[in-house]
Short mmCIF file of N, CA and C in Angstrom, two decimals:
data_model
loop_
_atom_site.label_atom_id
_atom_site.label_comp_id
_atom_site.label_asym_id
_atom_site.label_seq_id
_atom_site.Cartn_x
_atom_site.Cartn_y
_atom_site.Cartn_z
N UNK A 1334 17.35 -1.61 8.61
CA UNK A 1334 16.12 -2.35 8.76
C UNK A 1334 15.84 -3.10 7.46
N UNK A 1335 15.63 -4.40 7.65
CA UNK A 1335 15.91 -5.23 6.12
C UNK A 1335 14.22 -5.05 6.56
N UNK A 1336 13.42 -5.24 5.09
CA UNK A 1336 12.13 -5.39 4.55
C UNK A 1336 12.07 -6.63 4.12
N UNK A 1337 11.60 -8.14 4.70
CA UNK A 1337 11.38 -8.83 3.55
C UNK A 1337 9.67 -8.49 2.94
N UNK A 1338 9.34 -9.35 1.52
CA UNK A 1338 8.31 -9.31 1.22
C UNK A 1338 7.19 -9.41 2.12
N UNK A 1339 6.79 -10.27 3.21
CA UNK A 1339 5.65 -10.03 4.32
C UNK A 1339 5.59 -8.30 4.68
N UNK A 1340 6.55 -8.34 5.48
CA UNK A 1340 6.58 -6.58 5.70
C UNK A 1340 6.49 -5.73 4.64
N UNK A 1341 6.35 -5.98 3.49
CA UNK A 1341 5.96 -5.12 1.86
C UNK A 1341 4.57 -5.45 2.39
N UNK A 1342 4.34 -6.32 2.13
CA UNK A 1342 2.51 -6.55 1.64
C UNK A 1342 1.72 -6.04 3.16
N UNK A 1343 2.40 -6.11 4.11
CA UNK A 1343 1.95 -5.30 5.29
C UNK A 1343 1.50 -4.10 5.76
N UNK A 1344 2.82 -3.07 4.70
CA UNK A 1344 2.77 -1.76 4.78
C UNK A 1344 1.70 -1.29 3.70
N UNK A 1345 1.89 -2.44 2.52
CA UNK A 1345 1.09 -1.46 1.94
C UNK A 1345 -0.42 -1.81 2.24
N UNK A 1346 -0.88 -2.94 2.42
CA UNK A 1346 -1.87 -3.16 3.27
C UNK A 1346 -2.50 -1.58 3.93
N UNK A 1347 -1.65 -1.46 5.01
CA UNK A 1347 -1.98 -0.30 5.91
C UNK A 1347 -2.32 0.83 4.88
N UNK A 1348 -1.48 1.03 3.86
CA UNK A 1348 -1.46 2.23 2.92
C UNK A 1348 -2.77 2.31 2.10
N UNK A 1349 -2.84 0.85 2.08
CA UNK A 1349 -4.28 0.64 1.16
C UNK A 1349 -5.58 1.06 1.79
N UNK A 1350 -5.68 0.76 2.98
CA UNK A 1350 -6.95 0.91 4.29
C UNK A 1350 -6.67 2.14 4.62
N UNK A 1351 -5.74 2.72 4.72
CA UNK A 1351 -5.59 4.33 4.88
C UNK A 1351 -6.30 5.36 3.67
N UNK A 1352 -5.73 5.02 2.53
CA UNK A 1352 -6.27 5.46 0.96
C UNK A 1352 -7.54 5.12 1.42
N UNK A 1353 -8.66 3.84 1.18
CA UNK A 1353 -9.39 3.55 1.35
C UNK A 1353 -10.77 4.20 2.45
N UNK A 1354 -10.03 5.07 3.33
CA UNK A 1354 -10.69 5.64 4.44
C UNK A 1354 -11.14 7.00 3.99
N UNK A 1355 -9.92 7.32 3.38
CA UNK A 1355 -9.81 8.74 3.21
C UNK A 1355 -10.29 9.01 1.92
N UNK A 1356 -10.73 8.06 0.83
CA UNK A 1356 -11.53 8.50 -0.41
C UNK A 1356 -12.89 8.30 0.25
N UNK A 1357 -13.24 7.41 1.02
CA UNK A 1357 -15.13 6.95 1.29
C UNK A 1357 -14.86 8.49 2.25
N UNK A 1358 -14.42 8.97 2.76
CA UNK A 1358 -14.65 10.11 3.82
C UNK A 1358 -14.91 11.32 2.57
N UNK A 1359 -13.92 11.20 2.06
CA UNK A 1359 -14.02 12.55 0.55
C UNK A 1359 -16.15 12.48 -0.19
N UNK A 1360 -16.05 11.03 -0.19
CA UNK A 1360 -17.14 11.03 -1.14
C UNK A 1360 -18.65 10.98 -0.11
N UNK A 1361 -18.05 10.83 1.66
CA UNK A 1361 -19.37 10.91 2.16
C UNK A 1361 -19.63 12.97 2.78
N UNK A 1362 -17.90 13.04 2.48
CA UNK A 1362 -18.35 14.86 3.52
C UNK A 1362 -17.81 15.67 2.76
N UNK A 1363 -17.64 15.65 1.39
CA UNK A 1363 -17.30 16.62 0.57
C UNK A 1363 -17.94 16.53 -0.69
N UNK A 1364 -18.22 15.64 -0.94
CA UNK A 1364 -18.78 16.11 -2.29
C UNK A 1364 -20.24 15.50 -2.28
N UNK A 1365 -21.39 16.00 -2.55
CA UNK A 1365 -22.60 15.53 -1.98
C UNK A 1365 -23.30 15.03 -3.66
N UNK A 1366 -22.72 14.96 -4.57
CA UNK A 1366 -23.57 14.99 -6.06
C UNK A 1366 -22.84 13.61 -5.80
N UNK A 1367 -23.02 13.38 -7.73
CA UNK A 1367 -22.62 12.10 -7.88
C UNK A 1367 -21.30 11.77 -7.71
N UNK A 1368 -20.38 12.70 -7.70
CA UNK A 1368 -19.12 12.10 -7.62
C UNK A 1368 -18.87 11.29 -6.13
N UNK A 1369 -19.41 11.62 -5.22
CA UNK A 1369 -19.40 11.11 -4.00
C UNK A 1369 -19.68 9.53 -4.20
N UNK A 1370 -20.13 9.59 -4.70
CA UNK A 1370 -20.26 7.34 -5.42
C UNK A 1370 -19.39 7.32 -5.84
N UNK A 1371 -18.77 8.16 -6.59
CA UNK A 1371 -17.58 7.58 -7.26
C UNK A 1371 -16.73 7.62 -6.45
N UNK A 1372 -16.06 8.26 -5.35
CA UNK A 1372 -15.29 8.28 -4.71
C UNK A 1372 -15.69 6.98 -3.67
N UNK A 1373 -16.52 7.32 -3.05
CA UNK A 1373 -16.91 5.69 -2.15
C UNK A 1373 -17.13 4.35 -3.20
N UNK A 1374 -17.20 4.40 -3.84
CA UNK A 1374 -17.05 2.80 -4.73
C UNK A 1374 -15.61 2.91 -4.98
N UNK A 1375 -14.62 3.83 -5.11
CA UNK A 1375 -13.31 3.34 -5.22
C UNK A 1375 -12.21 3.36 -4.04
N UNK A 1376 -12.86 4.04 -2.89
CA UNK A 1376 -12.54 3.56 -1.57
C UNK A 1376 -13.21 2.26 -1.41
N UNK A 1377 -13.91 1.57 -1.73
CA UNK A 1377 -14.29 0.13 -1.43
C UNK A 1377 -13.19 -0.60 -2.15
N UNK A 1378 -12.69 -0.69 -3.28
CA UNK A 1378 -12.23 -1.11 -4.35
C UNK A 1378 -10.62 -0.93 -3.78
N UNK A 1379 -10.34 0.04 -3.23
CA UNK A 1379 -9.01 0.06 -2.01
C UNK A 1379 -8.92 -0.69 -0.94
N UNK A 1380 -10.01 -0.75 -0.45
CA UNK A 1380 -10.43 -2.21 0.46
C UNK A 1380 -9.92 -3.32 0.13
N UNK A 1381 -11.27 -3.40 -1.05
CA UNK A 1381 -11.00 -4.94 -2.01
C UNK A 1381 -9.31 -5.49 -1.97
N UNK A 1382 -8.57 -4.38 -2.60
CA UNK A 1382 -7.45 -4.80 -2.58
C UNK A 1382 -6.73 -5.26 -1.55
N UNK A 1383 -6.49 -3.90 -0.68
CA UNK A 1383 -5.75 -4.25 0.69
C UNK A 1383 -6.26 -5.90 0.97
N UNK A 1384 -7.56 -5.95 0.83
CA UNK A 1384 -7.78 -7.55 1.65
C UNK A 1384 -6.92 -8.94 1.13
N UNK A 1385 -6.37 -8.55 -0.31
CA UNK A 1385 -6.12 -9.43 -0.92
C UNK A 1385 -4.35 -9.58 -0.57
N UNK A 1386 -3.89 -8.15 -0.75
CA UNK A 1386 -2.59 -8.51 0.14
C UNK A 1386 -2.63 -9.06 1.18
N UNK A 1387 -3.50 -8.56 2.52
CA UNK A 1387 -3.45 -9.21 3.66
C UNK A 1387 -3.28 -10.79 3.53
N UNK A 1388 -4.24 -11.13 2.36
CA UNK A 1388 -4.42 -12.73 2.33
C UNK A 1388 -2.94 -12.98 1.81
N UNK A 1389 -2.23 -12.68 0.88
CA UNK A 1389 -0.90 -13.21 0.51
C UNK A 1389 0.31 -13.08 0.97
N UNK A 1390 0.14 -12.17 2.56
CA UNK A 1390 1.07 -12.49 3.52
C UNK A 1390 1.41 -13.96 3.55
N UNK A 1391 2.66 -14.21 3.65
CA UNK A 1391 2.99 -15.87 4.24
C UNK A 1391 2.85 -16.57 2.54
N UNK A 1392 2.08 -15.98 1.60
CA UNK A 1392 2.11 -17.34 0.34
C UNK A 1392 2.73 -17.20 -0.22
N UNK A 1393 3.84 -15.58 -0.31
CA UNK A 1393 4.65 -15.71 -1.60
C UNK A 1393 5.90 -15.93 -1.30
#
């Protein structure tokens, strides 16, 4: 199975929105103090990213 670069920025895409799910879930049902912001502001920030690969499918 050849990988070109689209299918890189694809997977990790997915990998990113996966990470991304699973830290805002950590910081909304496990930890109830402050770290729970910290964990959901850097599941957003996993977001942020993933979105930006999505966008550079096809440009590089």
């Amino acid at each position: 199975m050849a990988m070109n670069k689209n299918t890189v920025l694809a997977w990790a895409t997915w990998i990113m929105i996966s990470m991304g799910l699973l830290l805002m879930g950590l910081g909304a049902f496990r930890y109830d103090d402050v770290a729970g912001w910290g964990f959901g502001a850097v599941g957003l920030g996993f977001f942020a990213v993933a979105w930006v690969f999505n966008a550079l499918k096809g440009r590089v």
